[in-house]
């Protein structure tokens, strides 16, 4: 945020000619930060802090328009109000807009009843922003996910099926647990001296990370067979990874880091 303000101030001080020298990135943000009349200040600071802001995914990637111009009329050409059914950020169009970069999530989401509801302009279902906020800067915790499902599937709500919320929470917890183990395995890999062994183990850890990425994508079907399948593959790979880390015959045992559950360390000791 500070960097952006400084850039805008420099442009103001140096006159209009300086605009071309400003960041290569989106000019939308520069004007919107500088212009007190521009709507939704909170949205801008959310964007600035988000993974999107950090990776220079500019306003135009979701809203359209011409991000190279500092002339409002030119910049805004083609931009529709979000309430317009044709706007790329209209709730019914968000899956496709976000999905242009998050194809895995879109693919799963398209299979769902939730997606059908959006396509038929039935307002009872969720869209991407329901769980990720408008700029995609939110990742729900398992507990928050449970509440989110329950907002619609809780008793007395639009589509009461409270077990769905509970199940969703358990599923996300299983992903987080596996992520925690992955982190611990990576801490152990750091202690491995032999470069060849280390490279192999690092690669194995990457494979676990990939399974977990696919698990989260599959979770966007909101029925969780796909996710469960991926998590169990991740766990199988983690078991093998811990086994090879703690097995003395494979080039020296690595001291388990605190918190690694007993089965893995015990398995190695039985050998
Ligand atoms: C030169 C300043 C300036 C630039 C550049 C600019 N905007 Fe704006 N924008 C504004 C102002 C001021 C408003 C408030 C409404 C108005 O005056 O049109 C606004 C309004 C908007 C709105 C609300 C429109 C509505 O109908 O509700 C959106 C969305 C928007 N801008 C997105 C963008 C995007 C995306 C870009 C870049 C492609 C961009 N803006 C570039 C100044 C700017
Ligand atoms: C990741 C996608 C995404 C990005 C990036 C993004 N926005 Fe938005 N924006 C949205 C969504 C979604 C909404 C809310 C739509 C709704 O109200 O249903 C929204 C709403 C707005 C509005 C409110 C318009 C109105 O009339 O209420 C403005 C203005 C706006 N965005 C400007 C910006 C600007 C400026 C940037 C860059 C700093 C930006 N947005 C970046 C997705 C995005
Ligand atoms: C132009 C491509 C693009 C678009 C459009 C886009 N994203 Fe992203 N998104 C990214 C990139 C790049 C990242 C950062 C990935 C990383 O850091 O590993 C990201 C990260 C995320 C994250 C992870 C956030 C975190 O804190 O880790 C979420 C959630 C997300 N996007 C949701 C959305 C949603 C919802 C939309 C639509 C409203 C959207 N994205 C639109 C490219 C995009
Ligand atoms: C009902 C809630 C919900 C909806 C709707 C939803 N997501 Fe998610 N999304 C989640 C949860 C939960 C996670 C996993 C959070 C975590 O990793 O801890 C997630 C993770 C993500 C990530 C981050 C993946 C990563 O590896 O960091 C992206 C990107 C994403 N979702 C995009 C989308 C897109 C695009 C849509 C719309 C098509 C969407 N989501 C709809 C709940 C939702
Ligand atoms: C914004 C409201 C909303 C949220 C949030 C929401 N749902 Fe739904 N969901 C609905 C509605 C409405 C339906 C359709 C009910 C109907 O067909 O009558 C539905 C349908 C479903 C279905 C399909 C059932 C079928 O008949 O095919 C599943 C599964 C589901 N939701 C799971 C979840 C899970 C799990 C979560 C949380 C991760 C969640 N939903 C979050 C509103 C929501």
XYZ file of C-alpha atoms and ligand atoms in Angstrom:
486
model
C 0.000 0.000 0.000
C 2.714 2.480 0.998
C 4.580 1.854 -2.249
C 1.463 2.614 -4.287
C 0.728 5.848 -2.452
C 4.304 7.002 -2.986
C 4.052 6.230 -6.690
C 0.848 8.186 -7.046
C 2.303 11.114 -5.110
C 5.355 11.132 -7.338
C 3.109 11.273 -10.377
C 1.185 14.202 -8.929
C 4.372 16.087 -8.046
C 6.015 15.511 -11.391
C 2.975 16.302 -13.522
C 1.064 14.270 -16.063
C 4.191 13.182 -17.959
C 5.210 11.054 -15.024
C 2.269 8.702 -15.395
C 4.042 6.782 -18.138
C 6.970 6.236 -15.796
C 4.727 4.759 -13.137
C 4.519 1.094 -12.392
C 4.088 -1.182 -15.380
C 1.139 -2.651 -13.487
C -2.519 -1.714 -13.622
C -3.338 1.998 -13.671
C -6.821 1.235 -12.345
C -5.501 0.748 -8.835
C -3.326 3.860 -8.938
C -6.268 6.121 -9.793
C -8.684 4.371 -7.455
C -6.276 4.690 -4.518
C -5.632 8.363 -5.306
C -9.257 9.323 -5.999
C -11.397 9.881 -2.922
C -14.572 9.677 -5.044
C -13.801 6.187 -6.287
C -16.113 3.659 -4.623
C -15.349 0.793 -2.243
C -12.124 1.889 -0.452
C -12.240 -1.246 1.697
C -12.289 -3.413 -1.431
C -9.078 -1.749 -2.594
C -7.194 -2.298 0.635
C -8.457 -5.916 0.669
C -7.116 -6.306 -2.846
C -3.808 -4.710 -1.929
C -3.271 -7.210 0.896
C -4.526 -10.228 -1.059
C -2.477 -12.824 -2.916
C -3.880 -11.186 -6.071
C -2.572 -7.739 -5.153
C 0.808 -9.187 -4.241
C 1.040 -11.032 -7.555
C -0.082 -8.004 -9.586
C -3.418 -9.521 -10.590
C -4.954 -6.130 -11.400
C -8.526 -4.841 -11.146
C -9.026 -5.362 -14.885
C -8.510 -9.132 -14.522
C -11.885 -9.330 -12.799
C -13.666 -6.167 -13.991
C -12.403 -5.765 -17.550
C -11.597 -2.284 -18.903
C -8.339 -0.830 -20.157
C -5.641 -0.888 -17.495
C -3.077 0.991 -19.561
C -4.942 4.302 -19.597
C -5.129 6.942 -16.923
C -8.119 8.580 -18.676
C -11.191 7.463 -16.810
C -13.402 7.274 -19.901
C -10.888 5.159 -21.786
C -10.040 3.014 -18.767
C -13.689 2.351 -18.007
C -14.643 1.379 -21.540
C -16.622 -1.852 -21.291
C -16.780 -1.872 -17.490
C -20.239 -2.707 -16.220
C -21.705 -2.227 -12.802
C -21.480 -5.527 -10.850
C -25.288 -5.627 -10.678
C -25.437 -5.939 -14.472
C -26.066 -9.574 -15.443
C -23.325 -9.290 -18.088
C -20.655 -7.963 -15.697
C -17.801 -10.451 -15.210
C -18.129 -9.899 -11.448
C -21.895 -10.501 -11.357
C -22.322 -13.422 -8.951
C -23.511 -15.725 -11.737
C -20.398 -14.986 -13.829
C -17.771 -15.142 -11.087
C -17.039 -18.867 -11.455
C -16.018 -18.350 -15.088
C -14.149 -15.122 -14.334
C -12.174 -16.627 -11.446
C -12.003 -19.946 -13.259
C -10.005 -18.411 -16.118
C -7.057 -18.744 -13.714
C -8.380 -21.341 -11.259
C -9.439 -23.971 -13.778
C -9.343 -26.913 -11.347
C -11.788 -25.270 -8.957
C -14.058 -24.221 -11.822
C -14.117 -27.710 -13.274
C -15.321 -29.208 -9.992
C -17.684 -26.351 -9.209
C -19.363 -26.743 -12.613
C -20.517 -30.227 -11.627
C -22.486 -28.954 -8.652
C -26.058 -28.060 -7.902
C -24.627 -24.757 -6.614
C -23.457 -23.941 -10.145
C -26.856 -24.820 -11.657
C -28.500 -22.460 -9.193
C -26.253 -19.599 -10.346
C -26.895 -20.326 -13.997
C -30.650 -20.152 -13.465
C -30.329 -16.920 -11.447
C -31.565 -18.682 -8.330
C -30.057 -16.569 -5.561
C -30.105 -19.223 -2.840
C -26.732 -20.803 -3.639
C -23.116 -19.710 -3.072
C -20.687 -18.260 -5.616
C -16.878 -18.046 -5.331
C -17.031 -14.766 -3.390
C -19.349 -16.284 -0.751
C -16.375 -18.182 0.681
C -13.405 -16.163 -0.626
C -14.794 -12.587 -0.413
C -14.959 -10.318 -3.453
C -11.224 -10.091 -4.104
C -10.425 -13.686 -3.175
C -8.429 -12.713 -0.089
C -10.141 -15.119 2.312
C -9.368 -18.766 3.013
C -11.906 -20.184 5.441
C -10.801 -22.203 8.451
C -12.579 -25.555 8.944
C -14.803 -24.021 11.589
C -15.653 -21.007 9.423
C -16.417 -23.343 6.520
C -18.848 -25.255 8.714
C -20.631 -21.991 9.583
C -20.681 -21.001 5.922
C -22.398 -24.253 4.870
C -24.729 -23.949 7.836
C -25.791 -20.459 6.785
C -27.761 -22.296 4.084
C -27.837 -25.941 5.168
C -28.401 -25.420 8.893
C -31.748 -26.186 10.517
C -34.466 -23.854 9.275
C -32.273 -22.413 6.472
C -32.709 -22.482 2.662
C -31.777 -26.161 2.225
C -31.512 -27.803 5.668
C -28.934 -30.661 5.765
C -26.694 -29.877 8.779
C -24.582 -33.023 8.308
C -23.140 -31.438 5.147
C -21.569 -28.644 7.158
C -20.100 -31.007 9.724
C -18.692 -33.221 7.022
C -17.164 -30.255 5.161
C -15.408 -29.198 8.344
C -13.993 -32.686 8.914
C -12.767 -32.846 5.324
C -10.937 -29.531 5.536
C -9.451 -30.570 8.871
C -8.054 -33.700 7.218
C -6.397 -31.541 4.557
C -4.891 -29.237 7.178
C -3.620 -32.154 9.218
C -1.861 -33.598 6.175
C -0.407 -30.148 5.406
C 0.983 -29.968 8.920
C 2.642 -33.358 8.502
C 4.058 -32.269 5.170
C 5.581 -29.244 6.850
C 7.145 -31.462 9.510
C 8.554 -33.812 6.890
C 10.107 -30.817 5.139
C 11.721 -29.722 8.408
C 13.216 -33.197 8.696
C 14.404 -33.198 5.080
C 16.401 -30.051 5.843
C 18.573 -32.140 8.185
C 19.502 -34.691 5.500
C 23.162 -34.292 4.499
C 23.505 -36.473 1.398
C 22.480 -34.220 -1.531
C 21.160 -37.059 -3.668
C 18.993 -38.457 -0.902
C 17.845 -34.955 -0.064
C 16.818 -34.251 -3.671
C 14.826 -37.478 -3.824
C 13.044 -36.749 -0.534
C 12.317 -33.166 -1.617
C 10.740 -34.512 -4.770
C 8.619 -36.932 -2.718
C 7.430 -34.018 -0.575
C 6.489 -32.106 -3.738
C 4.291 -35.024 -4.762
C 2.463 -34.848 -1.437
C 1.941 -31.105 -1.922
C 0.495 -31.782 -5.349
C -1.987 -34.337 -3.985
C -3.126 -31.759 -1.428
C -3.539 -29.113 -4.107
C -5.729 -31.538 -6.058
C -7.610 -32.365 -2.845
C -8.571 -28.700 -2.375
C -9.623 -28.454 -6.014
C -11.752 -31.584 -5.683
C -13.337 -30.110 -2.549
C -15.097 -27.615 -4.819
C -17.517 -30.373 -5.830
C -18.903 -30.135 -2.241
C -19.330 -33.878 -2.159
C -16.078 -35.138 -0.868
C -15.169 -38.500 -2.460
C -12.587 -36.825 -4.686
C -11.064 -34.895 -1.820
C -10.955 -37.960 0.434
C -9.272 -39.971 -2.273
C -6.553 -37.337 -2.708
C -5.979 -36.945 1.029
C -5.590 -40.674 1.466
C -3.064 -40.773 -1.373
C -1.225 -37.900 0.290
C -1.165 -39.816 3.572
C 0.158 -42.973 1.924
C 2.962 -40.926 0.375
C 3.625 -39.224 3.717
C 3.935 -42.606 5.434
C 6.514 -43.703 2.885
C 8.315 -40.390 3.267
C 8.532 -40.569 7.071
C 9.507 -44.204 6.801
C 12.409 -43.441 4.557
C 13.425 -40.454 6.712
C 13.537 -42.491 9.918
C 14.875 -45.740 8.454
C 18.558 -46.099 9.380
C 19.329 -48.481 6.471
C 18.479 -45.814 3.934
C 21.485 -43.657 4.676
C 21.082 -42.646 8.294
C 17.966 -41.906 10.338
C 16.836 -38.322 10.721
C 15.790 -37.343 14.209
C 11.986 -36.884 14.124
C 10.893 -33.313 14.707
C 8.557 -32.697 17.582
C 4.929 -33.550 16.822
C 5.408 -36.340 14.278
C 2.883 -38.994 15.331
C 4.149 -42.239 16.848
C 3.222 -44.794 14.130
C 5.888 -43.571 11.739
C 8.729 -43.425 14.200
C 7.651 -46.749 15.777
C 7.546 -48.451 12.371
C 11.140 -47.524 11.783
C 12.200 -48.790 15.203
C 10.691 -52.249 14.521
C 13.105 -52.875 11.680
C -8.513 8.233 -13.739
C -9.110 7.551 -12.637
C -9.670 6.156 -12.819
C -9.133 5.127 -13.545
C -7.857 5.111 -14.385
C -10.014 3.998 -13.346
N -11.066 4.344 -12.542
Fe -12.615 3.168 -11.991
N -13.576 4.703 -11.141
C -13.016 5.944 -10.925
C -13.997 6.788 -10.249
C -13.799 8.238 -9.815
C -15.180 6.011 -10.079
C -16.495 6.456 -9.429
C -17.619 6.519 -10.406
C -17.328 7.434 -11.551
O -16.954 8.595 -11.320
O -17.392 6.966 -12.685
C -14.878 4.711 -10.647
C -15.750 3.630 -10.692
C -15.396 2.324 -11.006
C -16.246 1.156 -10.894
C -17.704 1.140 -10.463
C -18.549 1.204 -11.718
C -20.014 1.053 -11.468
O -20.748 1.281 -12.451
O -20.447 0.702 -10.367
C -15.512 0.080 -11.257
C -15.960 -1.385 -11.281
C -14.209 0.576 -11.635
N -14.159 1.938 -11.485
C -13.155 -0.234 -12.065
C -12.026 0.261 -12.713
C -11.090 -0.567 -13.442
C -11.150 -2.087 -13.557
C -10.159 0.279 -13.985
C -8.984 -0.084 -14.885
C -9.278 -0.887 -16.069
C -10.497 1.615 -13.558
N -11.636 1.561 -12.799
C -9.773 2.741 -13.886
C -11.762 6.349 -11.322
C -10.906 5.645 -12.171
C -10.450 -11.167 -7.869
C -11.440 -10.346 -8.525
C -11.449 -8.863 -8.273
C -10.371 -8.007 -8.314
C -8.923 -8.335 -8.602
C -10.909 -6.702 -8.064
N -12.261 -6.754 -7.887
Fe -13.528 -5.162 -7.640
N -15.082 -6.444 -7.330
C -15.008 -7.808 -7.429
C -16.273 -8.369 -7.002
C -16.617 -9.836 -6.946
C -17.110 -7.269 -6.641
C -18.514 -7.289 -6.053
C -19.562 -7.597 -7.010
C -20.895 -7.509 -6.315
O -21.136 -6.523 -5.602
O -21.661 -8.427 -6.485
C -16.325 -6.063 -6.880
C -16.815 -4.769 -6.688
C -16.106 -3.618 -7.033
C -16.612 -2.257 -7.002
C -17.997 -1.855 -6.560
C -18.826 -1.407 -7.681
C -20.197 -0.982 -7.230
O -20.829 -0.287 -8.016
O -20.599 -1.367 -6.120
C -15.607 -1.430 -7.412
C -15.644 0.085 -7.552
C -14.454 -2.260 -7.680
N -14.796 -3.581 -7.449
C -13.234 -1.785 -8.094
C -12.071 -2.551 -8.099
C -10.744 -1.998 -8.230
C -10.426 -0.518 -8.424
C -9.881 -3.037 -8.166
C -8.374 -3.011 -8.164
C -7.770 -2.263 -7.088
C -10.676 -4.257 -8.042
N -11.986 -3.904 -7.983
C -10.140 -5.557 -8.019
C -13.929 -8.550 -7.853
C -12.634 -8.070 -7.999
C -5.755 -13.463 -13.743
C -5.713 -14.665 -12.943
C -6.583 -14.742 -11.704
C -7.916 -14.442 -11.558
C -8.878 -13.875 -12.599
C -8.268 -14.816 -10.212
N -7.175 -15.318 -9.561
Fe -7.131 -16.053 -7.668
N -5.107 -16.257 -7.769
C -4.354 -16.010 -8.885
C -2.940 -16.145 -8.532
C -1.745 -15.969 -9.477
C -2.906 -16.455 -7.154
C -1.674 -16.634 -6.275
C -1.224 -18.023 -6.281
C -0.071 -18.182 -5.349
O 0.343 -17.210 -4.708
O 0.384 -19.314 -5.261
C -4.291 -16.551 -6.716
C -4.658 -16.917 -5.440
C -5.991 -17.130 -5.047
C -6.404 -17.687 -3.781
C -5.482 -18.160 -2.664
C -5.363 -17.013 -1.698
C -4.342 -17.224 -0.622
O -4.340 -16.364 0.289
O -3.573 -18.184 -0.668
C -7.776 -17.699 -3.773
C -8.683 -18.179 -2.664
C -8.212 -17.153 -5.048
N -7.101 -16.825 -5.789
C -9.534 -17.020 -5.416
C -9.948 -16.300 -6.532
C -11.307 -15.893 -6.768
C -12.471 -16.192 -5.857
C -11.307 -15.206 -7.955
C -12.468 -14.513 -8.605
C -13.248 -13.578 -7.782
C -9.948 -15.224 -8.469
N -9.156 -15.880 -7.573
C -9.536 -14.675 -9.675
C -4.820 -15.714 -10.145
C -6.120 -15.287 -10.424
C -18.603 -23.119 0.063
C -17.305 -22.483 0.101
C -16.460 -22.304 -1.148
C -16.867 -21.865 -2.390
C -18.258 -21.518 -2.851
C -15.674 -21.792 -3.191
N -14.570 -22.152 -2.453
Fe -12.618 -22.070 -3.035
N -12.029 -22.862 -1.255
C -12.877 -23.188 -0.217
C -12.092 -23.826 0.828
C -12.636 -24.349 2.143
C -10.742 -23.849 0.387
C -9.524 -24.443 1.094
C -8.982 -23.524 2.109
C -7.648 -24.011 2.596
O -6.823 -24.372 1.771
O -7.420 -24.029 3.790
C -10.747 -23.209 -0.920
C -9.588 -22.975 -1.658
C -9.572 -22.270 -2.866
C -8.386 -21.824 -3.552
C -6.965 -21.909 -3.008
C -6.287 -23.123 -3.469
C -4.895 -23.238 -2.928
O -4.300 -24.262 -3.246
O -4.415 -22.355 -2.202
C -8.775 -21.251 -4.728
C -7.878 -20.662 -5.803
C -10.213 -21.313 -4.764
N -10.669 -21.929 -3.622
C -10.988 -20.834 -5.812
C -12.373 -20.893 -5.850
C -13.168 -20.533 -7.007
C -12.616 -20.065 -8.325
C -14.482 -20.698 -6.651
C -15.708 -20.529 -7.524
C -15.737 -21.323 -8.737
C -14.505 -21.168 -5.270
N -13.204 -21.291 -4.834
C -15.656 -21.428 -4.531
C -14.229 -22.957 -0.152
C -15.014 -22.487 -1.201
C -25.420 -19.482 0.039
C -26.080 -20.731 0.409
C -25.311 -22.039 0.370
C -24.063 -22.311 0.878
C -23.097 -21.356 1.563
C -23.835 -23.719 0.653
N -24.906 -24.278 0.007
Fe -25.072 -26.206 -0.611
N -26.839 -25.781 -1.528
C -27.537 -24.592 -1.377
C -28.820 -24.718 -2.059
C -29.894 -23.645 -2.120
C -28.838 -26.014 -2.639
C -29.945 -26.624 -3.502
C -31.036 -27.178 -2.667
C -32.167 -27.631 -3.581
O -31.883 -28.181 -4.637
O -33.292 -27.417 -3.197
C -27.576 -26.648 -2.290
C -27.208 -27.934 -2.682
C -26.112 -28.602 -2.161
C -25.746 -29.953 -2.503
C -26.399 -30.799 -3.577
C -27.439 -31.675 -3.127
C -28.175 -32.223 -4.315
O -29.366 -32.425 -4.173
O -27.583 -32.391 -5.378
C -24.671 -30.300 -1.731
C -23.957 -31.642 -1.686
C -24.324 -29.122 -0.933
N -25.210 -28.119 -1.238
C -23.270 -29.083 -0.045
C -22.797 -27.901 0.529
C -21.634 -27.819 1.362
C -20.794 -28.992 1.807
C -21.473 -26.495 1.682
C -20.346 -25.863 2.466
C -18.994 -26.200 2.023
C -22.531 -25.757 1.022
N -23.323 -26.658 0.339
C -22.692 -24.396 1.086
C -27.095 -23.456 -0.740
C -25.852 -23.288 -0.163
